[in-house]
């Protein structure tokens, strides 16, 4: 059994706000980082670089960031299509209005 000096308890909040406790060996923690999105302990190579952060790495792993960006892009494209359709409807109304004024 590990002594308290060799073990460390790490508290992490999951996505739904539930507090999770992890027993992590300090030796296993070297070269690793916990993703803030999925709360998994992963190798630092699984994180993108971010020079604005103290450790030089993004807080979310590449997998979580990829999922986020795919969803963000999908939602953005849907919003863009909705705006196009709305703009098209406005244009049609303007054209009809203009034609109605010409015919008067």
PDB file of N, CA and C in Angstrom:
ATOM      1  N   UNK A   1       0.835  -1.188   0.000  1.00  0.00           N
ATOM      2  CA  UNK A   1       0.000   0.000   0.000  1.00  0.00           C
ATOM      3  C   UNK A   1       0.876   1.246   0.000  1.00  0.00           C
ATOM      4  N   UNK A   2       0.421   2.245  -0.773  1.00  0.00           N
ATOM      5  CA  UNK A   2       1.191   3.478  -0.885  1.00  0.00           C
ATOM      6  C   UNK A   2       1.026   4.328   0.362  1.00  0.00           C
ATOM      7  N   UNK A   3       2.082   5.014   0.712  1.00  0.00           N
ATOM      8  CA  UNK A   3       2.008   5.935   1.839  1.00  0.00           C
ATOM      9  C   UNK A   3       1.386   7.247   1.358  1.00  0.00           C
ATOM     10  N   UNK A   4       0.878   8.061   2.275  1.00  0.00           N
ATOM     11  CA  UNK A   4       0.266   9.328   1.856  1.00  0.00           C
ATOM     12  C   UNK A   4       1.194  10.212   1.034  1.00  0.00           C
ATOM     13  N   UNK A   5       2.490  10.123   1.256  1.00  0.00           N
ATOM     14  CA  UNK A   5       3.408  10.955   0.485  1.00  0.00           C
ATOM     15  C   UNK A   5       3.494  10.489  -0.967  1.00  0.00           C
ATOM     16  N   UNK A   6       3.203   9.203  -1.218  1.00  0.00           N
ATOM     17  CA  UNK A   6       3.259   8.681  -2.583  1.00  0.00           C
ATOM     18  C   UNK A   6       1.923   8.813  -3.300  1.00  0.00           C
ATOM     19  N   UNK A   7       0.868   9.023  -2.561  1.00  0.00           N
ATOM     20  CA  UNK A   7      -0.473   9.136  -3.151  1.00  0.00           C
ATOM     21  C   UNK A   7      -0.975  10.562  -3.017  1.00  0.00           C
ATOM     22  N   UNK A   8      -1.810  10.914  -3.912  1.00  0.00           N
ATOM     23  CA  UNK A   8      -2.389  12.241  -3.880  1.00  0.00           C
ATOM     24  C   UNK A   8      -3.852  12.111  -4.288  1.00  0.00           C
ATOM     25  N   UNK A   9      -4.732  12.763  -3.545  1.00  0.00           N
ATOM     26  CA  UNK A   9      -6.149  12.745  -3.911  1.00  0.00           C
ATOM     27  C   UNK A   9      -6.435  14.024  -4.677  1.00  0.00           C
ATOM     28  N   UNK A  10      -7.015  13.865  -5.846  1.00  0.00           N
ATOM     29  CA  UNK A  10      -7.301  15.007  -6.697  1.00  0.00           C
ATOM     30  C   UNK A  10      -8.809  15.164  -6.837  1.00  0.00           C
ATOM     31  N   UNK A  11      -9.293  16.376  -6.589  1.00  0.00           N
ATOM     32  CA  UNK A  11     -10.725  16.657  -6.719  1.00  0.00           C
ATOM     33  C   UNK A  11     -10.962  17.335  -8.065  1.00  0.00           C
ATOM     34  N   UNK A  12     -11.936  16.826  -8.798  1.00  0.00           N
ATOM     35  CA  UNK A  12     -12.258  17.368 -10.110  1.00  0.00           C
ATOM     36  C   UNK A  12     -13.767  17.460 -10.228  1.00  0.00           C
ATOM     37  N   UNK A  13     -14.251  18.524 -10.846  1.00  0.00           N
ATOM     38  CA  UNK A  13     -15.683  18.648 -11.110  1.00  0.00           C
ATOM     39  C   UNK A  13     -15.972  18.097 -12.498  1.00  0.00           C
ATOM     40  N   UNK A  14     -16.958  17.215 -12.587  1.00  0.00           N
ATOM     41  CA  UNK A  14     -17.353  16.685 -13.887  1.00  0.00           C
ATOM     42  C   UNK A  14     -18.219  17.719 -14.596  1.00  0.00           C
ATOM     43  N   UNK A  15     -18.606  17.427 -15.859  1.00  0.00           N
ATOM     44  CA  UNK A  15     -19.399  18.360 -16.651  1.00  0.00           C
ATOM     45  C   UNK A  15     -20.715  18.715 -15.973  1.00  0.00           C
ATOM     46  N   UNK A  16     -21.330  17.764 -15.287  1.00  0.00           N
ATOM     47  CA  UNK A  16     -22.625  18.022 -14.650  1.00  0.00           C
ATOM     48  C   UNK A  16     -22.473  18.623 -13.250  1.00  0.00           C
ATOM     49  N   UNK A  17     -21.250  19.005 -12.866  1.00  0.00           N
ATOM     50  CA  UNK A  17     -21.016  19.665 -11.592  1.00  0.00           C
ATOM     51  C   UNK A  17     -20.785  18.726 -10.425  1.00  0.00           C
ATOM     52  N   UNK A  18     -20.803  17.422 -10.677  1.00  0.00           N
ATOM     53  CA  UNK A  18     -20.583  16.442  -9.613  1.00  0.00           C
ATOM     54  C   UNK A  18     -19.094  16.392  -9.285  1.00  0.00           C
ATOM     55  N   UNK A  19     -18.775  16.369  -8.002  1.00  0.00           N
ATOM     56  CA  UNK A  19     -17.375  16.329  -7.588  1.00  0.00           C
ATOM     57  C   UNK A  19     -16.869  14.894  -7.651  1.00  0.00           C
ATOM     58  N   UNK A  20     -15.750  14.706  -8.332  1.00  0.00           N
ATOM     59  CA  UNK A  20     -15.138  13.388  -8.468  1.00  0.00           C
ATOM     60  C   UNK A  20     -13.811  13.392  -7.724  1.00  0.00           C
ATOM     61  N   UNK A  21     -13.492  12.306  -7.049  1.00  0.00           N
ATOM     62  CA  UNK A  21     -12.217  12.171  -6.349  1.00  0.00           C
ATOM     63  C   UNK A  21     -11.379  11.129  -7.063  1.00  0.00           C
ATOM     64  N   UNK A  22     -10.120  11.431  -7.262  1.00  0.00           N
ATOM     65  CA  UNK A  22      -9.212  10.515  -7.932  1.00  0.00           C
ATOM     66  C   UNK A  22      -7.998  10.271  -7.052  1.00  0.00           C
ATOM     67  N   UNK A  23      -7.600   9.018  -6.917  1.00  0.00           N
ATOM     68  CA  UNK A  23      -6.331   8.683  -6.283  1.00  0.00           C
ATOM     69  C   UNK A  23      -5.324   8.527  -7.408  1.00  0.00           C
ATOM     70  N   UNK A  24      -4.372   9.405  -7.437  1.00  0.00           N
ATOM     71  CA  UNK A  24      -3.411   9.408  -8.531  1.00  0.00           C
ATOM     72  C   UNK A  24      -2.010   9.278  -7.956  1.00  0.00           C
ATOM     73  N   UNK A  25      -1.259   8.303  -8.440  1.00  0.00           N
ATOM     74  CA  UNK A  25       0.142   8.195  -8.031  1.00  0.00           C
ATOM     75  C   UNK A  25       0.899   9.365  -8.629  1.00  0.00           C
ATOM     76  N   UNK A  26       1.755   9.966  -7.844  1.00  0.00           N
ATOM     77  CA  UNK A  26       2.517  11.108  -8.326  1.00  0.00           C
ATOM     78  C   UNK A  26       3.386  10.699  -9.511  1.00  0.00           C
ATOM     79  N   UNK A  27       3.922   9.475  -9.496  1.00  0.00           N
ATOM     80  CA  UNK A  27       4.757   9.004 -10.601  1.00  0.00           C
ATOM     81  C   UNK A  27       3.949   8.949 -11.901  1.00  0.00           C
ATOM     82  N   UNK A  28       2.696   8.538 -11.820  1.00  0.00           N
ATOM     83  CA  UNK A  28       1.859   8.435 -13.009  1.00  0.00           C
ATOM     84  C   UNK A  28       1.440   9.809 -13.527  1.00  0.00           C
ATOM     85  N   UNK A  29       1.484  10.795 -12.658  1.00  0.00           N
ATOM     86  CA  UNK A  29       1.016  12.121 -13.030  1.00  0.00           C
ATOM     87  C   UNK A  29       2.044  12.883 -13.868  1.00  0.00           C
ATOM     88  N   UNK A  30       3.302  12.534 -13.747  1.00  0.00           N
ATOM     89  CA  UNK A  30       4.341  13.205 -14.519  1.00  0.00           C
ATOM     90  C   UNK A  30       4.096  12.963 -16.002  1.00  0.00           C
ATOM     91  N   UNK A  31       4.144  14.023 -16.790  1.00  0.00           N
ATOM     92  CA  UNK A  31       3.919  13.896 -18.226  1.00  0.00           C
ATOM     93  C   UNK A  31       2.457  13.736 -18.585  1.00  0.00           C
ATOM     94  N   UNK A  32       1.583  13.965 -17.599  1.00  0.00           N
ATOM     95  CA  UNK A  32       0.150  13.814 -17.843  1.00  0.00           C
ATOM     96  C   UNK A  32      -0.585  15.078 -17.409  1.00  0.00           C
ATOM     97  N   UNK A  33      -1.807  15.200 -17.909  1.00  0.00           N
ATOM     98  CA  UNK A  33      -2.634  16.364 -17.599  1.00  0.00           C
ATOM     99  C   UNK A  33      -4.094  15.926 -17.644  1.00  0.00           C
ATOM    100  N   UNK A  34      -4.930  16.563 -16.840  1.00  0.00           N
ATOM    101  CA  UNK A  34      -6.354  16.230 -16.811  1.00  0.00           C
ATOM    102  C   UNK A  34      -7.120  17.191 -17.716  1.00  0.00           C
ATOM    103  N   UNK A  35      -7.943  16.645 -18.585  1.00  0.00           N
ATOM    104  CA  UNK A  35      -8.791  17.433 -19.476  1.00  0.00           C
ATOM    105  C   UNK A  35      -9.906  18.081 -18.656  1.00  0.00           C
ATOM    106  N   UNK A  36     -10.131  19.369 -18.878  1.00  0.00           N
ATOM    107  CA  UNK A  36     -11.173  20.077 -18.134  1.00  0.00           C
ATOM    108  C   UNK A  36     -12.572  19.754 -18.648  1.00  0.00           C
ATOM    109  N   UNK A  37     -12.670  19.162 -19.813  1.00  0.00           N
ATOM    110  CA  UNK A  37     -13.988  18.833 -20.377  1.00  0.00           C
ATOM    111  C   UNK A  37     -14.432  17.425 -19.985  1.00  0.00           C
ATOM    112  N   UNK A  38     -13.588  16.422 -20.236  1.00  0.00           N
ATOM    113  CA  UNK A  38     -13.972  15.026 -19.961  1.00  0.00           C
ATOM    114  C   UNK A  38     -13.429  14.518 -18.629  1.00  0.00           C
ATOM    115  N   UNK A  39     -12.585  15.279 -17.962  1.00  0.00           N
ATOM    116  CA  UNK A  39     -11.995  14.952 -16.655  1.00  0.00           C
ATOM    117  C   UNK A  39     -11.102  13.715 -16.672  1.00  0.00           C
ATOM    118  N   UNK A  40     -10.637  13.308 -17.842  1.00  0.00           N
ATOM    119  CA  UNK A  40      -9.750  12.148 -17.924  1.00  0.00           C
ATOM    120  C   UNK A  40      -8.297  12.594 -17.837  1.00  0.00           C
ATOM    121  N   UNK A  41      -7.487  11.783 -17.172  1.00  0.00           N
ATOM    122  CA  UNK A  41      -6.059  12.030 -17.089  1.00  0.00           C
ATOM    123  C   UNK A  41      -5.424  11.471 -18.354  1.00  0.00           C
ATOM    124  N   UNK A  42      -4.761  12.337 -19.129  1.00  0.00           N
ATOM    125  CA  UNK A  42      -4.202  11.932 -20.420  1.00  0.00           C
ATOM    126  C   UNK A  42      -2.763  12.409 -20.534  1.00  0.00           C
ATOM    127  N   UNK A  43      -2.036  11.795 -21.479  1.00  0.00           N
ATOM    128  CA  UNK A  43      -0.666  12.228 -21.744  1.00  0.00           C
ATOM    129  C   UNK A  43      -0.686  13.635 -22.327  1.00  0.00           C
ATOM    130  N   UNK A  44       0.341  14.406 -22.026  1.00  0.00           N
ATOM    131  CA  UNK A  44       0.412  15.787 -22.498  1.00  0.00           C
ATOM    132  C   UNK A  44       0.431  15.872 -24.019  1.00  0.00           C
ATOM    133  N   UNK A  45       0.847  14.811 -24.686  1.00  0.00           N
ATOM    134  CA  UNK A  45       0.857  14.805 -26.149  1.00  0.00           C
ATOM    135  C   UNK A  45      -0.559  14.806 -26.722  1.00  0.00           C
ATOM    136  N   UNK A  46      -1.559  14.524 -25.886  1.00  0.00           N
ATOM    137  CA  UNK A  46      -2.952  14.509 -26.335  1.00  0.00           C
ATOM    138  C   UNK A  46      -3.610  15.884 -26.192  1.00  0.00           C
ATOM    139  N   UNK A  47      -2.803  16.913 -25.910  1.00  0.00           N
ATOM    140  CA  UNK A  47      -3.290  18.283 -25.778  1.00  0.00           C
ATOM    141  C   UNK A  47      -2.575  19.164 -26.795  1.00  0.00           C
ATOM    142  N   UNK A  48      -3.295  20.112 -27.375  1.00  0.00           N
ATOM    143  CA  UNK A  48      -2.694  21.063 -28.310  1.00  0.00           C
ATOM    144  C   UNK A  48      -1.899  22.108 -27.539  1.00  0.00           C
ATOM    145  N   UNK A  49      -0.977  22.757 -28.231  1.00  0.00           N
ATOM    146  CA  UNK A  49      -0.181  23.818 -27.621  1.00  0.00           C
ATOM    147  C   UNK A  49      -1.012  25.087 -27.482  1.00  0.00           C
ATOM    148  N   UNK A  50      -0.769  25.828 -26.422  1.00  0.00           N
ATOM    149  CA  UNK A  50      -1.415  27.118 -26.186  1.00  0.00           C
ATOM    150  C   UNK A  50      -0.437  27.965 -25.384  1.00  0.00           C
ATOM    151  N   UNK A  51       0.236  28.883 -26.070  1.00  0.00           N
ATOM    152  CA  UNK A  51       1.295  29.651 -25.412  1.00  0.00           C
ATOM    153  C   UNK A  51       0.761  30.605 -24.351  1.00  0.00           C
ATOM    154  N   UNK A  52      -0.551  30.834 -24.326  1.00  0.00           N
ATOM    155  CA  UNK A  52      -1.120  31.737 -23.322  1.00  0.00           C
ATOM    156  C   UNK A  52      -1.316  31.060 -21.971  1.00  0.00           C
ATOM    157  N   UNK A  53      -1.179  29.753 -21.925  1.00  0.00           N
ATOM    158  CA  UNK A  53      -1.382  29.010 -20.673  1.00  0.00           C
ATOM    159  C   UNK A  53      -0.047  28.778 -19.973  1.00  0.00           C
ATOM    160  N   UNK A  54      -0.102  28.668 -18.662  1.00  0.00           N
ATOM    161  CA  UNK A  54       1.101  28.508 -17.841  1.00  0.00           C
ATOM    162  C   UNK A  54       1.913  27.275 -18.253  1.00  0.00           C
ATOM    163  N   UNK A  55       1.209  26.151 -18.497  1.00  0.00           N
ATOM    164  CA  UNK A  55       1.911  24.924 -18.876  1.00  0.00           C
ATOM    165  C   UNK A  55       2.126  24.804 -20.385  1.00  0.00           C
ATOM    166  N   UNK A  56       1.633  25.781 -21.154  1.00  0.00           N
ATOM    167  CA  UNK A  56       1.828  25.780 -22.597  1.00  0.00           C
ATOM    168  C   UNK A  56       0.880  24.861 -23.357  1.00  0.00           C
ATOM    169  N   UNK A  57      -0.149  24.348 -22.671  1.00  0.00           N
ATOM    170  CA  UNK A  57      -1.086  23.418 -23.300  1.00  0.00           C
ATOM    171  C   UNK A  57      -2.527  23.892 -23.126  1.00  0.00           C
ATOM    172  N   UNK A  58      -3.374  23.512 -24.080  1.00  0.00           N
ATOM    173  CA  UNK A  58      -4.810  23.813 -23.983  1.00  0.00           C
ATOM    174  C   UNK A  58      -5.405  23.068 -22.801  1.00  0.00           C
ATOM    175  N   UNK A  59      -6.441  23.611 -22.178  1.00  0.00           N
ATOM    176  CA  UNK A  59      -7.061  22.924 -21.041  1.00  0.00           C
ATOM    177  C   UNK A  59      -7.865  21.683 -21.438  1.00  0.00           C
ATOM    178  N   UNK A  60      -8.372  21.655 -22.692  1.00  0.00           N
ATOM    179  CA  UNK A  60      -9.132  20.492 -23.160  1.00  0.00           C
ATOM    180  C   UNK A  60      -8.247  19.640 -24.068  1.00  0.00           C
ATOM    181  N   UNK A  61      -8.469  18.328 -24.026  1.00  0.00           N
ATOM    182  CA  UNK A  61      -7.703  17.422 -24.882  1.00  0.00           C
ATOM    183  C   UNK A  61      -8.120  17.615 -26.342  1.00  0.00           C
ATOM    184  N   UNK A  62      -7.312  17.116 -27.259  1.00  0.00           N
ATOM    185  CA  UNK A  62      -7.584  17.268 -28.690  1.00  0.00           C
ATOM    186  C   UNK A  62      -8.925  16.653 -29.071  1.00  0.00           C
ATOM    187  N   UNK A  63      -9.258  15.525 -28.472  1.00  0.00           N
ATOM    188  CA  UNK A  63     -10.517  14.843 -28.780  1.00  0.00           C
ATOM    189  C   UNK A  63     -11.720  15.712 -28.389  1.00  0.00           C
ATOM    190  N   UNK A  64     -11.700  16.265 -27.189  1.00  0.00           N
ATOM    191  CA  UNK A  64     -12.808  17.111 -26.725  1.00  0.00           C
ATOM    192  C   UNK A  64     -12.898  18.398 -27.542  1.00  0.00           C
ATOM    193  N   UNK A  65     -11.749  18.993 -27.858  1.00  0.00           N
ATOM    194  CA  UNK A  65     -11.746  20.215 -28.665  1.00  0.00           C
ATOM    195  C   UNK A  65     -12.293  19.938 -30.053  1.00  0.00           C
ATOM    196  N   UNK A  66     -11.956  18.785 -30.606  1.00  0.00           N
ATOM    197  CA  UNK A  66     -12.452  18.408 -31.927  1.00  0.00           C
ATOM    198  C   UNK A  66     -13.974  18.275 -31.914  1.00  0.00           C
ATOM    199  N   UNK A  67     -14.501  17.600 -30.896  1.00  0.00           N
ATOM    200  CA  UNK A  67     -15.958  17.446 -30.770  1.00  0.00           C
ATOM    201  C   UNK A  67     -16.626  18.810 -30.649  1.00  0.00           C
ATOM    202  N   UNK A  68     -16.036  19.683 -29.825  1.00  0.00           N
ATOM    203  CA  UNK A  68     -16.600  21.014 -29.615  1.00  0.00           C
ATOM    204  C   UNK A  68     -16.622  21.802 -30.921  1.00  0.00           C
ATOM    205  N   UNK A  69     -15.501  21.799 -31.654  1.00  0.00           N
ATOM    206  CA  UNK A  69     -15.417  22.584 -32.884  1.00  0.00           C
ATOM    207  C   UNK A  69     -16.346  22.044 -33.969  1.00  0.00           C
ATOM    208  N   UNK A  70     -16.509  20.730 -34.034  1.00  0.00           N
ATOM    209  CA  UNK A  70     -17.450  20.155 -35.000  1.00  0.00           C
ATOM    210  C   UNK A  70     -18.867  20.615 -34.694  1.00  0.00           C
ATOM    211  N   UNK A  71     -19.250  20.585 -33.419  1.00  0.00           N
ATOM    212  CA  UNK A  71     -20.589  21.023 -33.014  1.00  0.00           C
ATOM    213  C   UNK A  71     -20.758  22.521 -33.262  1.00  0.00           C
ATOM    214  N   UNK A  72     -19.744  23.310 -32.932  1.00  0.00           N
ATOM    215  CA  UNK A  72     -19.781  24.756 -33.128  1.00  0.00           C
ATOM    216  C   UNK A  72     -19.951  25.086 -34.606  1.00  0.00           C
ATOM    217  N   UNK A  73     -19.205  24.388 -35.469  1.00  0.00           N
ATOM    218  CA  UNK A  73     -19.283  24.623 -36.908  1.00  0.00           C
ATOM    219  C   UNK A  73     -20.670  24.252 -37.428  1.00  0.00           C
ATOM    220  N   UNK A  74     -21.179  23.102 -36.985  1.00  0.00           N
ATOM    221  CA  UNK A  74     -22.497  22.632 -37.418  1.00  0.00           C
ATOM    222  C   UNK A  74     -23.579  23.641 -37.032  1.00  0.00           C
ATOM    223  N   UNK A  75     -23.558  24.109 -35.784  1.00  0.00           N
ATOM    224  CA  UNK A  75     -24.540  25.094 -35.318  1.00  0.00           C
ATOM    225  C   UNK A  75     -24.396  26.408 -36.073  1.00  0.00           C
ATOM    226  N   UNK A  76     -23.156  26.809 -36.340  1.00  0.00           N
ATOM    227  CA  UNK A  76     -22.904  28.042 -37.082  1.00  0.00           C
ATOM    228  C   UNK A  76     -23.433  27.965 -38.501  1.00  0.00           C
ATOM    229  N   UNK A  77     -23.268  26.817 -39.143  1.00  0.00           N
ATOM    230  CA  UNK A  77     -23.763  26.640 -40.507  1.00  0.00           C
ATOM    231  C   UNK A  77     -25.283  26.674 -40.530  1.00  0.00           C
ATOM    232  N   UNK A  78     -25.927  26.061 -39.541  1.00  0.00           N
ATOM    233  CA  UNK A  78     -27.389  26.082 -39.472  1.00  0.00           C
ATOM    234  C   UNK A  78     -27.889  27.516 -39.291  1.00  0.00           C
ATOM    235  N   UNK A  79     -27.225  28.250 -38.415  1.00  0.00           N
ATOM    236  CA  UNK A  79     -27.605  29.640 -38.168  1.00  0.00           C
ATOM    237  C   UNK A  79     -27.417  30.475 -39.433  1.00  0.00           C
ATOM    238  N   UNK A  80     -26.334  30.210 -40.155  1.00  0.00           N
ATOM    239  CA  UNK A  80     -26.049  30.939 -41.388  1.00  0.00           C
ATOM    240  C   UNK A  80     -27.140  30.667 -42.429  1.00  0.00           C
ATOM    241  N   UNK A  81     -27.555  29.407 -42.545  1.00  0.00           N
ATOM    242  CA  UNK A  81     -28.618  29.045 -43.482  1.00  0.00           C
ATOM    243  C   UNK A  81     -29.931  29.728 -43.108  1.00  0.00           C
ATOM    244  N   UNK A  82     -30.241  29.756 -41.820  1.00  0.00           N
ATOM    245  CA  UNK A  82     -31.463  30.424 -41.361  1.00  0.00           C
ATOM    246  C   UNK A  82     -31.428  31.913 -41.712  1.00  0.00           C
ATOM    247  N   UNK A  83     -30.281  32.548 -41.518  1.00  0.00           N
ATOM    248  CA  UNK A  83     -30.148  33.967 -41.846  1.00  0.00           C
ATOM    249  C   UNK A  83     -30.311  34.192 -43.345  1.00  0.00           C
ATOM    250  N   UNK A  84     -29.740  33.284 -44.156  1.00  0.00           N
ATOM    251  CA  UNK A  84     -29.874  33.393 -45.608  1.00  0.00           C
ATOM    252  C   UNK A  84     -31.339  33.313 -46.008  1.00  0.00           C
ATOM    253  N   UNK A  85     -32.049  32.344 -45.432  1.00  0.00           N
ATOM    254  CA  UNK A  85     -33.460  32.177 -45.756  1.00  0.00           C
ATOM    255  C   UNK A  85     -34.257  33.402 -45.323  1.00  0.00           C
ATOM    256  N   UNK A  86     -33.994  33.909 -44.141  1.00  0.00           N
ATOM    257  CA  UNK A  86     -34.693  35.086 -43.639  1.00  0.00           C
ATOM    258  C   UNK A  86     -34.410  36.291 -44.530  1.00  0.00           C
ATOM    259  N   UNK A  87     -33.155  36.450 -44.912  1.00  0.00           N
ATOM    260  CA  UNK A  87     -32.760  37.556 -45.789  1.00  0.00           C
ATOM    261  C   UNK A  87     -33.454  37.408 -47.141  1.00  0.00           C
ATOM    262  N   UNK A  88     -33.524  36.168 -47.645  1.00  0.00           N
ATOM    263  CA  UNK A  88     -34.202  35.908 -48.916  1.00  0.00           C
ATOM    264  C   UNK A  88     -35.668  36.279 -48.843  1.00  0.00           C
ATOM    265  N   UNK A  89     -36.320  35.964 -47.740  1.00  0.00           N
ATOM    266  CA  UNK A  89     -37.729  36.316 -47.564  1.00  0.00           C
ATOM    267  C   UNK A  89     -37.907  37.829 -47.540  1.00  0.00           C
ATOM    268  N   UNK A  90     -37.003  38.510 -46.849  1.00  0.00           N
ATOM    269  CA  UNK A  90     -37.076  39.965 -46.789  1.00  0.00           C
ATOM    270  C   UNK A  90     -36.908  40.560 -48.183  1.00  0.00           C
ATOM    271  N   UNK A  91     -35.975  39.996 -48.951  1.00  0.00           N
ATOM    272  CA  UNK A  91     -35.730  40.469 -50.311  1.00  0.00           C
ATOM    273  C   UNK A  91     -36.978  40.284 -51.164  1.00  0.00           C
ATOM    274  N   UNK A  92     -37.622  39.112 -51.058  1.00  0.00           N
ATOM    275  CA  UNK A  92     -38.836  38.843 -51.827  1.00  0.00           C
ATOM    276  C   UNK A  92     -39.920  39.851 -51.472  1.00  0.00           C
ATOM    277  N   UNK A  93     -40.080  40.135 -50.184  1.00  0.00           N
ATOM    278  CA  UNK A  93     -41.084  41.109 -49.740  1.00  0.00           C
ATOM    279  C   UNK A  93     -40.773  42.497 -50.297  1.00  0.00           C
ATOM    280  N   UNK A  94     -39.498  42.875 -50.307  1.00  0.00           N
ATOM    281  CA  UNK A  94     -39.098  44.176 -50.841  1.00  0.00           C
ATOM    282  C   UNK A  94     -39.401  44.257 -52.332  1.00  0.00           C
ATOM    283  N   UNK A  95     -39.126  43.180 -53.048  1.00  0.00           N
ATOM    284  CA  UNK A  95     -39.385  43.148 -54.489  1.00  0.00           C
ATOM    285  C   UNK A  95     -40.880  43.282 -54.751  1.00  0.00           C
ATOM    286  N   UNK A  96     -41.679  42.529 -54.005  1.00  0.00           N
ATOM    287  CA  UNK A  96     -43.135  42.605 -54.169  1.00  0.00           C
ATOM    288  C   UNK A  96     -43.648  44.009 -53.859  1.00  0.00           C
ATOM    289  N   UNK A  97     -43.106  44.620 -52.822  1.00  0.00           N
ATOM    290  CA  UNK A  97     -43.494  45.978 -52.446  1.00  0.00           C
ATOM    291  C   UNK A  97     -43.146  46.960 -53.552  1.00  0.00           C
ATOM    292  N   UNK A  98     -41.947  46.845 -54.087  1.00  0.00           N
ATOM    293  CA  UNK A  98     -41.495  47.727 -55.160  1.00  0.00           C
ATOM    294  C   UNK A  98     -42.383  47.566 -56.383  1.00  0.00           C
ATOM    295  N   UNK A  99     -42.677  46.336 -56.764  1.00  0.00           N
ATOM    296  CA  UNK A  99     -43.538  46.087 -57.920  1.00  0.00           C
ATOM    297  C   UNK A  99     -44.944  46.633 -57.687  1.00  0.00           C
ATOM    298  N   UNK A 100     -45.445  46.500 -56.469  1.00  0.00           N
ATOM    299  CA  UNK A 100     -46.775  47.009 -56.142  1.00  0.00           C
ATOM    300  C   UNK A 100     -46.813  48.528 -56.282  1.00  0.00           C
ATOM    301  N   UNK A 101     -45.750  49.219 -55.855  1.00  0.00           N
ATOM    302  CA  UNK A 101     -45.690  50.681 -55.971  1.00  0.00           C
ATOM    303  C   UNK A 101     -45.578  51.106 -57.430  1.00  0.00           C
ATOM    304  N   UNK A 102     -44.883  50.347 -58.240  1.00  0.00           N
ATOM    305  CA  UNK A 102     -44.737  50.668 -59.662  1.00  0.00           C
ATOM    306  C   UNK A 102     -46.081  50.557 -60.378  1.00  0.00           C
ATOM    307  N   UNK A 103     -46.857  49.566 -59.987  1.00  0.00           N
ATOM    308  CA  UNK A 103     -48.133  49.321 -60.656  1.00  0.00           C
ATOM    309  C   UNK A 103     -49.206  50.328 -60.255  1.00  0.00           C
ATOM    310  N   UNK A 104     -48.968  51.133 -59.237  1.00  0.00           N
ATOM    311  CA  UNK A 104     -49.971  52.106 -58.780  1.00  0.00           C
ATOM    312  C   UNK A 104     -50.048  53.298 -59.672  1.00  0.00           C
TER     313      UNK A 104
END
